[in-house]
C-alpha cells in the first residue's frame, strides 16, 4: 500500500521490488495536472546538486514537525529531502523578500486537507517565499528562485497523497481488526465496495497530531530491501528512500483518542520519458503489535484472495473438496 499516484496502468514509475502493489485511481505527480514542469526538473533531480548545511535551526512552531538537528556537509539526494518545509521550517521565517532576490515570490499559504489533532482546523503549508527563505537560511544559496513555487506545489501534493493513504488505513482499521478483516478479505480491488457495505455512519475522521522527519533512519522494511538488493541485484534493485517520516495520527477507539504511528518512506522513481521526475511513497502503520496485525490482514488478505482466484471462485463457485470425485485408490 502507499503508492498513491499509481494509475491503472503505471508505466513510468517503477515500484521497488518487494513492495506491495500500487493502489489504483490516483494521479501521478509527473503526469498532467501535476504542478511539476520541465523548468524545475534540474532543481528537483535527486542527483543534480550538492548542498552544504550550516548550523541547524529549531523545529517549526507553525508546523507539526519536530526534527532532530543535523550538522556537517552532506550530499543532497533531493531538494525535497533537504527541505521539507513541514520538517525544517524556522519559527521566525519572514515573508519579506531575501536580499538580492530578483523575482518576487507569493506569500500566500495553502491550506492542507489534513485536520489538526487539536481540532483547530487544518494544517497550513508554508508559502513559496517562506520556502525560499528557509532554503537560504539552511545554506542553499544556489537555489533557483524560479523553481521554488513548483517545489512547494510538489511537496504539498506528496503530503496530501500521504494523508490520503493514511485515511485509507484508518477507514479499514479504526473500528478494530475484525472490521478491518471484513473490509480486506476480498482483496484490495474490492475494498471500496466492502467499505461502502460496512459503513454505518459512526466512523470518525482521523486527525494528524504531529509528525517527525527521520531521513537518516532507514525503516526495517527499507533496510531489508537494501539487503535483498545486495543479494539479488537483478530482482531487488531498489534505491534507498531519500526521506522518511513518522506521522502520529489520532484515532477514536470506543470514545477515546488513541495515538497511531505511521511510517512513510519517500522514494524517487524512474523519470518520465520527458525527463520529469517521479516520486512515490510507501505508507503503512509502524511495526507495533497492532500495526503489524493490520499490515498482515490488509496485505495478506490481498495476496490470499489473488492466490485462490477469489474473483473466479465468486463467478463460478466450486467446493474445495468434492465428495463425488474419483478416489486415487479406487
C-alpha positions as a printed Julia matrix, in Angstrom:
330×3 Matrix{Float64}:
   0.0     0.0     0.0
   1.11    3.56   -0.22
   1.72    4.04   -3.95
  -0.83    6.78   -4.09
  -0.2     8.16   -7.54
  -0.14    4.92   -9.5
  -2.88    4.56  -12.06
  -4.49    1.53  -13.6
  -1.58    1.03  -15.98
   1.51    2.59  -14.42
   4.2     2.94  -17.0
   6.65    5.5   -15.76
   7.11    4.92  -12.06
   8.99    1.77  -11.21
   7.73    0.33   -7.97
  10.6    -1.01   -5.86
  10.81   -4.77   -5.86
   9.31   -6.38   -2.81
   6.81   -3.62   -2.13
   3.05   -4.13   -2.14
   1.25   -3.45   -5.43
   0.22    0.04   -6.3
  -3.19    1.4    -5.49
  -5.24    2.46   -8.48
  -7.15    5.53   -9.5
  -4.68    8.16   -8.36
  -2.75   10.9   -10.14
   0.97   10.89  -10.77
   3.0    13.96   -9.78
   4.67   13.86  -13.14
   1.52   13.44  -15.2
  -0.87   16.12  -16.48
  -2.47   18.05  -13.68
   0.63   17.98  -11.53
   2.36   21.26  -10.67
   5.69   19.88  -11.91
   7.12   21.33  -15.09
  10.31   20.92  -17.1
  11.75   24.09  -15.66
  12.06   22.5   -12.23
  13.48   19.17  -13.34
  17.12   20.07  -12.8
  16.37   21.56   -9.4
  14.39   18.56   -8.23
  16.65   15.97   -9.84
  17.82   13.7    -7.0
  21.47   13.82   -8.03
  21.83   17.16   -9.75
  23.22   19.29   -6.89
  25.47   19.16   -3.88
  24.29   21.28   -0.96
  26.19   22.15    2.19
  24.44   22.57    5.53
  25.04   25.27    8.06
  24.05   25.19   11.7
  20.63   23.57   12.12
  17.69   25.54   13.37
  14.84   24.83   15.8
  11.69   23.0    14.83
   8.72   24.87   13.47
   6.13   26.49   15.66
   3.7    26.79   12.77
   4.01   23.18   11.64
   3.6    19.86   13.42
   7.07   18.55   12.75
   9.84   18.41   15.34
  13.06   17.4    13.61
  16.37   16.3    15.06
  19.28   18.63   14.45
  21.84   17.64   11.88
  25.27   19.09   11.2
  28.06   18.58    8.72
  28.29   18.51    4.96
  26.04   16.01    3.23
  25.31   15.26   -0.4
  21.66   16.03   -1.03
  19.75   13.28   -2.79
  16.83   15.59   -3.43
  15.86   19.16   -2.76
  12.62   17.81   -1.31
  14.58   15.6     1.07
  16.77   18.5     2.12
  13.97   20.95    2.73
  10.61   19.55    3.59
   9.01   22.73    4.96
   6.96   20.74    7.44
  10.26   19.44    8.82
  12.73   22.25    8.51
  10.73   25.44    8.92
  12.13   28.04   11.28
   9.64   29.64   13.69
  10.57   33.19   12.69
  10.71   32.91    8.91
   9.79   36.19    7.31
   7.55   36.7     4.32
   9.83   39.5     3.14
  11.94   39.04    0.01
  15.51   37.93    0.64
  18.4    40.32   -0.07
  19.27   40.37   -3.78
  16.15   38.33   -4.6
  15.49   39.14   -8.24
  12.0    37.67   -8.56
   9.08   38.21   -6.19
   7.54   35.05   -4.73
   3.97   34.57   -3.48
   3.42   34.92    0.24
   0.05   33.17    0.35
  -0.07   29.9     2.28
  -2.1    26.95    1.1
  -4.44   25.2     3.48
  -3.99   21.44    3.55
  -6.82   18.94    3.89
  -5.09   17.4     6.91
  -7.06   18.04   10.13
  -5.09   19.11   13.19
  -5.09   16.8    16.17
  -6.16   19.74   18.31
  -9.37   20.04   16.3
  -8.45   23.59   15.31
  -8.85   23.46   11.54
  -6.28   22.01    9.18
  -2.53   22.3     8.87
  -1.21   25.11    6.71
   1.69   24.79    4.26
   4.46   27.42    4.07
   4.39   29.97    1.3
   6.93   29.92   -1.56
   8.61   32.94   -0.01
   8.97   31.16    3.32
  10.3    28.11    1.5
  12.92   30.21   -0.26
  13.92   31.97    2.95
  14.26   28.61    4.65
  16.48   27.32    1.84
  18.73   30.33    2.1
  18.9    30.11    5.87
  19.91   26.46    5.62
  22.74   27.42    3.31
  21.3    26.5    -0.09
  22.3    29.78   -1.69
  22.37   28.27   -5.19
  18.63   27.59   -5.18
  16.87   28.57   -8.39
  14.24   31.04   -7.25
  12.11   30.29  -10.32
  11.7    26.67   -9.18
  10.55   27.38   -5.62
   6.84   27.58   -6.41
   6.91   24.21   -8.12
   8.89   22.73   -5.24
   6.23   23.87   -2.8
   3.46   22.53   -5.02
   5.11   19.12   -5.37
   5.8    18.96   -1.65
   2.19   19.77   -0.83
   0.97   17.26   -3.39
   3.07   14.48   -1.87
   1.87   15.24    1.64
  -1.75   15.27    0.53
  -1.2    11.88   -1.07
   0.43   10.53    2.08
  -2.56   11.65    4.12
  -4.96   10.03    1.67
  -3.13    6.73    2.16
  -3.32    7.07    5.94
  -7.04    7.79    5.73
  -7.38    4.56    3.73
  -5.75    2.57    6.52
  -7.9     4.3     9.13
 -11.09    3.57    7.2
 -10.23   -0.11    7.33
  -8.98   -0.5    10.89
 -10.25    2.39   13.03
 -13.11    0.18   14.27
 -10.97   -2.84   15.07
  -9.13   -5.72   13.44
 -12.26   -7.78   12.77
 -13.88   -4.89   10.92
 -10.61   -4.47    9.03
 -10.63   -8.11    8.03
 -14.21   -7.8     6.79
 -13.15   -4.94    4.52
  -9.91   -6.55    3.37
 -10.91  -10.21    2.99
 -11.74   -9.9    -0.73
  -8.54   -8.09   -1.65
  -7.68   -4.51   -2.46
  -9.72   -4.41   -5.65
 -12.93   -4.96   -3.66
 -12.03   -2.76   -0.69
 -14.11    0.28   -1.81
 -17.13   -2.0    -2.22
 -16.61   -3.53    1.22
 -16.04   -0.16    2.83
 -19.37    1.03    1.5
 -21.08   -2.16    2.6
 -19.82   -1.9     6.18
 -20.18    1.86    6.52
 -22.67    2.7     9.27
 -22.23    6.46    9.66
 -20.44    6.25   13.01
 -16.93    6.48   11.56
 -14.82    9.33   12.92
 -12.3    11.31   10.9
  -8.63   10.78   11.82
  -6.51   13.82   12.61
  -2.78   14.49   12.48
  -1.24   15.2    15.86
   2.33   15.72   14.7
   4.96   14.15   12.5
   8.69   13.81   12.54
  11.25   13.71    9.75
  13.87   10.98   10.13
  15.77   10.99    6.81
  18.86    9.32    8.3
  16.96    6.42    9.86
  16.14    3.58    7.48
  12.98    1.71    8.38
  13.3    -2.07    8.88
  11.47   -2.63    5.61
  13.72   -0.28    3.66
  16.77   -1.91    5.26
  15.52   -5.36    4.3
  15.02   -4.24    0.7
  18.56   -2.9     0.57
  19.91   -6.24    1.83
  17.83   -8.12   -0.72
  19.12   -5.77   -3.4
  22.67   -6.63   -2.39
  21.92  -10.37   -2.52
  19.61  -10.36   -5.56
  20.52   -7.22   -7.54
  18.64   -8.39  -10.64
  15.35   -8.56   -8.77
  15.66   -6.12   -5.86
  17.33   -3.09   -7.38
  15.56   -0.51   -5.24
  17.35    2.71   -4.46
  17.15    3.65   -0.77
  14.43    6.13    0.19
  15.54    9.75    0.15
  13.42   10.62    3.19
  11.39    9.09    5.98
   8.58   10.49    8.09
   6.77    9.2    11.15
   3.23   10.57   11.3
   1.27   10.4    14.57
  -2.45   10.13   13.97
  -5.32   10.41   16.43
  -7.8     7.52   16.16
 -11.03    7.37   18.15
 -11.47    3.99   19.82
 -14.59    3.44   21.97
 -14.94    7.15   22.52
 -11.29    7.64   23.49
  -8.45    9.1    21.44
  -5.6     6.74   20.64
  -2.31    7.72   19.01
  -1.32    5.6    15.99
   2.1     5.93   14.38
   2.51    5.62   10.61
   5.77    5.26    8.72
   6.36    6.77    5.29
   9.32    6.05    3.03
   9.84    8.57    0.21
  11.34    7.17   -3.0
  12.45    8.65   -6.3
  11.28    6.64   -9.29
  12.47    6.4   -12.86
  11.89    9.75  -14.58
   9.23   10.18  -17.21
  10.28    9.99  -20.89
  10.03   13.79  -20.86
  12.64   13.91  -18.1
  10.24   14.9   -15.35
  10.99   13.24  -12.01
   8.64   10.78  -10.33
   8.22   10.28   -6.6
   6.28    7.61   -4.77
   5.62    6.68   -1.16
   5.34    3.56    0.94
   2.82    4.35    3.67
   1.95    1.83    6.39
   1.36    1.57   10.14
   4.5     1.29   12.25
   5.53   -2.26   13.17
   3.88   -2.23   16.58
   1.83   -5.3    17.58
  -1.34   -3.58   16.37
   0.27   -2.1    13.26
   1.82   -5.44   12.33
  -1.56   -7.15   12.64
  -3.12   -4.51   10.38
  -0.39   -5.0     7.79
  -0.81   -8.76    7.82
  -4.58   -8.51    7.44
  -4.5    -5.99    4.6
  -1.54   -7.28    2.62
  -2.05  -10.94    3.47
  -5.72  -10.9     2.55
  -4.94   -9.34   -0.81
  -2.27  -11.97   -1.57
  -4.55  -14.82   -0.42
  -7.51  -13.6    -2.45
  -5.42  -13.5    -5.6
  -3.74  -16.83   -4.84
  -7.03  -18.71   -4.55
  -8.52  -16.97   -7.58
 -11.15  -15.27   -5.46
 -12.85  -13.4    -8.3
 -13.14  -16.54  -10.4
 -14.49  -18.53   -7.46
 -17.17  -15.92   -6.91
 -18.24  -16.16  -10.54
 -18.1   -19.95  -10.61
 -18.3   -21.3    -7.03
 -16.65  -24.67   -6.56
 -16.21  -26.57   -3.29
 -12.69  -27.1    -2.05
 -13.4   -30.82   -1.63
 -15.7   -32.77   -3.93
 -17.23  -35.8    -2.24
 -18.09  -37.45   -5.55
 -14.65  -37.11   -7.09
 -12.76  -40.21   -8.15
 -10.63  -41.73   -5.4
  -6.97  -42.32   -6.34
  -7.11  -45.78   -4.73
 -10.39  -46.79   -6.34
